[in-house]
Short mmCIF file of C-alpha atoms in Angstrom, two decimals:
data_model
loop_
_atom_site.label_atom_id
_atom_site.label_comp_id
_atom_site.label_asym_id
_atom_site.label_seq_id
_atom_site.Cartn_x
_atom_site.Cartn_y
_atom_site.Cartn_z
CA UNK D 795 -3.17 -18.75 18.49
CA UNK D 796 -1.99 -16.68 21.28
CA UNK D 797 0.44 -13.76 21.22
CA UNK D 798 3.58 -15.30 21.69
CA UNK D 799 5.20 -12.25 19.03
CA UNK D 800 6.15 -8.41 19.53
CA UNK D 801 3.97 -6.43 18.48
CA UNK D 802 5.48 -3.53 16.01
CA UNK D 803 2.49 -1.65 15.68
CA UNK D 804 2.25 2.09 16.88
CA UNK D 805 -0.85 3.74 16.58
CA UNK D 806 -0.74 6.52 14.13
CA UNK D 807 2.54 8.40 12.82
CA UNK D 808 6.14 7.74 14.30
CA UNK D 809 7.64 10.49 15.96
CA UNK D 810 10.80 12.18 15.52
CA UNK D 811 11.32 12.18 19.28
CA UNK D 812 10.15 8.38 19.99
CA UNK D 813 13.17 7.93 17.20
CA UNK D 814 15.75 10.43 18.98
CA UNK D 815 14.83 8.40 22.04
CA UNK D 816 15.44 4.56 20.52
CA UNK D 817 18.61 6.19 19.66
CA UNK D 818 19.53 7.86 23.28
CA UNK D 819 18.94 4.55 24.71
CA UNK D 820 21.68 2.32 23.07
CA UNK D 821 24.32 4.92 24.37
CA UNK D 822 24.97 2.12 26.99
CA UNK D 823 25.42 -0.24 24.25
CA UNK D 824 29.34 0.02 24.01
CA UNK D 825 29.66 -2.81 21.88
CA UNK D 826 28.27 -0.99 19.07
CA UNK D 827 30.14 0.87 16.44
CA UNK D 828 27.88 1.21 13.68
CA UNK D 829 23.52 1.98 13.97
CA UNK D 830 21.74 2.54 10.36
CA UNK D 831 18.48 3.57 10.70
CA UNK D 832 15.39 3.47 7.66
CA UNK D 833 12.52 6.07 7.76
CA UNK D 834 9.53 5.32 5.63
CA UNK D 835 7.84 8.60 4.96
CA UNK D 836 3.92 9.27 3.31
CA UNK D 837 4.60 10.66 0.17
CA UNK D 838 2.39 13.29 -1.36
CA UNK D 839 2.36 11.25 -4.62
CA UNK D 840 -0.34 12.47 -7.66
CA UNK D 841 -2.81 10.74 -9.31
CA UNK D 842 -5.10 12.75 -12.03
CA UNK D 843 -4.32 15.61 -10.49
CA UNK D 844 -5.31 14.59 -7.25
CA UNK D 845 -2.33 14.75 -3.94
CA UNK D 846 -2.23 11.92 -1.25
CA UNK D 847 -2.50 13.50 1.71
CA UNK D 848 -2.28 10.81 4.30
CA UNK D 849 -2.01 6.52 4.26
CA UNK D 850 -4.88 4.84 6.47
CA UNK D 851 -2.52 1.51 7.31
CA UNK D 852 -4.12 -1.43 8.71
CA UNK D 853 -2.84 -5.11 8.98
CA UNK D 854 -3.62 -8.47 9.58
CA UNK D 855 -2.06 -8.00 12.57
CA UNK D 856 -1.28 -11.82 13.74
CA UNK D 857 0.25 -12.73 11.02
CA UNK D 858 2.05 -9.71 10.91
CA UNK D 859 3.40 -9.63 13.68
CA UNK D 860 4.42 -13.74 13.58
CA UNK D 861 5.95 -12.34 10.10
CA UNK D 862 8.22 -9.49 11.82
CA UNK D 863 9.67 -11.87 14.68
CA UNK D 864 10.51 -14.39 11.07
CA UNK D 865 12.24 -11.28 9.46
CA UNK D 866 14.09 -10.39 12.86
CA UNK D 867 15.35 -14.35 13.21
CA UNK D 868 16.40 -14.58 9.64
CA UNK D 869 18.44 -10.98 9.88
CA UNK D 870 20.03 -11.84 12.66
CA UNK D 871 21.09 -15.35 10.89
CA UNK D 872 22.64 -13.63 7.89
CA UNK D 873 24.24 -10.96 9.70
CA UNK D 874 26.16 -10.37 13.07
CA UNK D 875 23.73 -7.73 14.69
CA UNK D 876 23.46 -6.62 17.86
CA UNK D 877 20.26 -5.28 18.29
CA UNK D 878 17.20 -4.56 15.81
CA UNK D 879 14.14 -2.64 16.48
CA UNK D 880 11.20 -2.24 13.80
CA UNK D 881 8.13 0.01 13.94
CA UNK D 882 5.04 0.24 11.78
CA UNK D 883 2.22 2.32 12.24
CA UNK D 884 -1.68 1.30 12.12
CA UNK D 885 -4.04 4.22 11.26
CA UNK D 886 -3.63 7.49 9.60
CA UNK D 887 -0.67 8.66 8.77
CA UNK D 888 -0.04 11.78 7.01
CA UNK D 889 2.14 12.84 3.86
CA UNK D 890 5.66 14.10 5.43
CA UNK D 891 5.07 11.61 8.40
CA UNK D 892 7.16 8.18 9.22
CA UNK D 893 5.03 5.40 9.00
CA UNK D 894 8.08 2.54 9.11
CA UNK D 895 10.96 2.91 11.76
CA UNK D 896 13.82 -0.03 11.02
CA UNK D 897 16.76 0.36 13.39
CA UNK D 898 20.01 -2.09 13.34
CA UNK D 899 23.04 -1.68 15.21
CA UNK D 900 26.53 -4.27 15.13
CA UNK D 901 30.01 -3.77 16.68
CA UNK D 902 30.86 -2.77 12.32
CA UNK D 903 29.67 -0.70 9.58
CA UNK D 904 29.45 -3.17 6.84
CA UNK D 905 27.29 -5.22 8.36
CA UNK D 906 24.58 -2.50 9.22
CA UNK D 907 23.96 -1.55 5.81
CA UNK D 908 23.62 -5.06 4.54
CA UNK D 909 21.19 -6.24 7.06
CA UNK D 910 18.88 -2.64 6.75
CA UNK D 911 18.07 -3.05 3.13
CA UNK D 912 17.28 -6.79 3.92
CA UNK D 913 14.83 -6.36 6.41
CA UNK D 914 13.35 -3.32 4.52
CA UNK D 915 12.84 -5.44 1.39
CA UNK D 916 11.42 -8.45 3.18
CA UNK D 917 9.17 -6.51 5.32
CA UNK D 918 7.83 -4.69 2.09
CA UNK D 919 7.36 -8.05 0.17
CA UNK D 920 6.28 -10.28 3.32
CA UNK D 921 4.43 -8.08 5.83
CA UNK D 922 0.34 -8.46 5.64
CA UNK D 923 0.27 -4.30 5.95
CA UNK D 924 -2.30 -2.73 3.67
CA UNK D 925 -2.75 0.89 3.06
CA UNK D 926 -5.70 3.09 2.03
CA UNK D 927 -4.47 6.28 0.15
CA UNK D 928 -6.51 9.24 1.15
CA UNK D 929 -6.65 12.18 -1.22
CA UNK D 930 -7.45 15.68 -0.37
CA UNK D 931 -10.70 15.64 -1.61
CA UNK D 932 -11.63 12.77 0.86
CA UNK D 933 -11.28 9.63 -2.26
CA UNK D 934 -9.05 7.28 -1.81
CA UNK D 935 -7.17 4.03 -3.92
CA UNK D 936 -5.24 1.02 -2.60
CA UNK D 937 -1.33 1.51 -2.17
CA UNK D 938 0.03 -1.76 -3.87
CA UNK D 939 4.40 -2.04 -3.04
CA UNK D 940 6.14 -1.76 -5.79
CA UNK R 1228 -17.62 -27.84 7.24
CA UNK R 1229 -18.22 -24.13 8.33
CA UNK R 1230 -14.88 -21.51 7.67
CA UNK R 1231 -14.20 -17.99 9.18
CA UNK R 1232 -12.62 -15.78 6.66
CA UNK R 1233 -11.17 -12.68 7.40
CA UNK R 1234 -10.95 -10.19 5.10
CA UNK R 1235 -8.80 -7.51 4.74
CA UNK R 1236 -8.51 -4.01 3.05
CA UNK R 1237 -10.18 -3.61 -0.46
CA UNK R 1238 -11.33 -6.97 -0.31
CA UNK R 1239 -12.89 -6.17 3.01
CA UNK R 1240 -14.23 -3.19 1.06
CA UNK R 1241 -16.26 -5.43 -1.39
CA UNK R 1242 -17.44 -8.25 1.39
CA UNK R 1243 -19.09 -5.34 3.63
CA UNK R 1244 -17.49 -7.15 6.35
CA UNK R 1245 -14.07 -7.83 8.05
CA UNK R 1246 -15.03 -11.51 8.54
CA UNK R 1247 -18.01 -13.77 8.17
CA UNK R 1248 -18.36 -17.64 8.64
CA UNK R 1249 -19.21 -19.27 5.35
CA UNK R 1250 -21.09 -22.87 5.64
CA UNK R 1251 -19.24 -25.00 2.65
CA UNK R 1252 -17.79 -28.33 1.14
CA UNK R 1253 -14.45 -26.75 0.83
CA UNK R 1254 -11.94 -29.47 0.73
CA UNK R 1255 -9.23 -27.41 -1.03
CA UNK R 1256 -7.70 -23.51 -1.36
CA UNK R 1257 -8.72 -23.50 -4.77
CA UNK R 1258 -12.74 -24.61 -3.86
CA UNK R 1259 -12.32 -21.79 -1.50
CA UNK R 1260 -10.98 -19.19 -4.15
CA UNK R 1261 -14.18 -20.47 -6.41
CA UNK R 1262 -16.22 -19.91 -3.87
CA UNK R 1263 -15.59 -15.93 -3.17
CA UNK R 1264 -15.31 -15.41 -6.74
CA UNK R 1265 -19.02 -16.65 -7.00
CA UNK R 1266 -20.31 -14.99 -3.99
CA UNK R 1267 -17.91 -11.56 -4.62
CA UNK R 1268 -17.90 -11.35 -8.13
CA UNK R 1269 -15.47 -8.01 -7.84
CA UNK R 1270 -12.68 -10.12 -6.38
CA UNK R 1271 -12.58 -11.24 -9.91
CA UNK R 1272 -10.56 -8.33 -10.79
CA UNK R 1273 -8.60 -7.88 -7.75
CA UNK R 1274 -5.27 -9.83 -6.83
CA UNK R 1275 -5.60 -11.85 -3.85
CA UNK R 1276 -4.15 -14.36 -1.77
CA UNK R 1277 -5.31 -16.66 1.07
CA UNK R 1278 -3.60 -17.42 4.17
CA UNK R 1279 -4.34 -20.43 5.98
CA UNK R 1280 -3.13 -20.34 10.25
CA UNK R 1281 -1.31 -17.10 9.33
CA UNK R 1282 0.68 -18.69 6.45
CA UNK R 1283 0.46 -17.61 2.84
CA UNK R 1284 -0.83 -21.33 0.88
CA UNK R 1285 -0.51 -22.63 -2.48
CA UNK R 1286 -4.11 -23.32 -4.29
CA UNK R 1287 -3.56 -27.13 -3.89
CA UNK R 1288 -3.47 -27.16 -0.22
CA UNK R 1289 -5.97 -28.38 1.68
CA UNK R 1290 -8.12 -26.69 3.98
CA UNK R 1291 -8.51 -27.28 8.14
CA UNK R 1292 -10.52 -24.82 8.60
CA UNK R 1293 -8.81 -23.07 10.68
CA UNK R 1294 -8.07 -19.13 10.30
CA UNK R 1295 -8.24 -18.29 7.15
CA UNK R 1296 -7.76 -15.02 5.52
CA UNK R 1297 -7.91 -13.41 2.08
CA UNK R 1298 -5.24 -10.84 1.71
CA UNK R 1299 -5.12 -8.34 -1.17
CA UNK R 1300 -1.84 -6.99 -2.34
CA UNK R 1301 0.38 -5.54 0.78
CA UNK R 1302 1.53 -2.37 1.04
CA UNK R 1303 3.62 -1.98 4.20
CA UNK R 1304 6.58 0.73 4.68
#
């Protein structure tokens, strides 16, 4: 199995500026009309008492990344895209930060919002990404999507 | 026929290990599933599923052998 497959993984947290620069860069995209854009964010969520401060992701990373290029094919069959650009991150993460970056862009609006929820949905129910909750007093539980 | 089985986060957690070769009869995904639970009785109460060349399989699919994975419940986004 070689690495025929983008690979969507960044190494810890997703930063505000790698976003403001995917979004600088399709300025010379003049087809375009419409971008919509989803941000996953750690959430400081409590359990007995206890915060999450930060998700440790890790993947099985093949198939992951044979299951992103599927998502990508099958968006881009339903709806008339132009471009699409996802981002997970591997590693820690903390609460506040974006873990998921999901960008699509088409010449119309309707289309943009259709596709976003489709890819988010099938890269939450599809995607072999597993995450280990930390809590602030170093103990941790398995994050299971909901 | 001998199997390497990766594991991956909690189950990986029980195992000790992110992937071992295991030396078996296995003709099926269901022998295979009957196998971990005997050798990792915790799996027992753990949801799981096994992917077979980087594709989830049903439990009546037979096994080549090659890449084989147990994933527990995924959590991406």
């Amino acid at each position: 199995m070689s690495e025929p497959y983008k690979n969507v993984f960044k190494e810890g947290a997703i930063s505000s500026d790698f976003i403001a620069n995917s979004i600088a860069k399709h300025q010379s995209k003049t087809d375009i009309g419409a971008h919509n854009i989803f941000l996953g964010q750690v959430r400081a969520d409590k359990v007995d008492g206890k915060a999450v401060c930060a998700i440790e992701y890790s993947a099985y990373e093949e198939m992951a990344n044979k299951k992103f290029h599927d998502i990508r094919e099958a968006t881009f069959d339903k709806f008339n895209l132009t471009c699409m650009h996802i981002y997970h991150s591997l590693g820690e993460v903390k609460t506040g930060e974006i873990c998921l970056f999901v960008f699509v862009s088409s010449p119309r609006r309707k289309e943009v919002f259709k596709a976003l929820e489709y890819v988010v949905e099938a890269i939450k129910a599809d995607a072999p990404v597993f995450g280990k909750e930390i809590f602030e007093d170093a103990s941790h539980q398995w994050k299971v999507n909901s | 026929m001998q199997i390497d089985i990766k594991y991956f986060g909690m189950l990986a957690e029980i195992t000790g290990c992110d992937s071992e070769k295991v030396e078996s009869e296995i003709q099926t995904v269901a022998d295979l599933q009957k196998v971990l639970l005997d050798k990792y009785p915790d799996f027992k109460n753990k949801d799981f599923r096994i992917a077979q060349n980087q594709e989830l399989v049903a439990l009546e699919t037979k096994l080549t052998g090659q890449e084989i994975a147990v994933l527990p419940p995924f959590a991406g986004g």
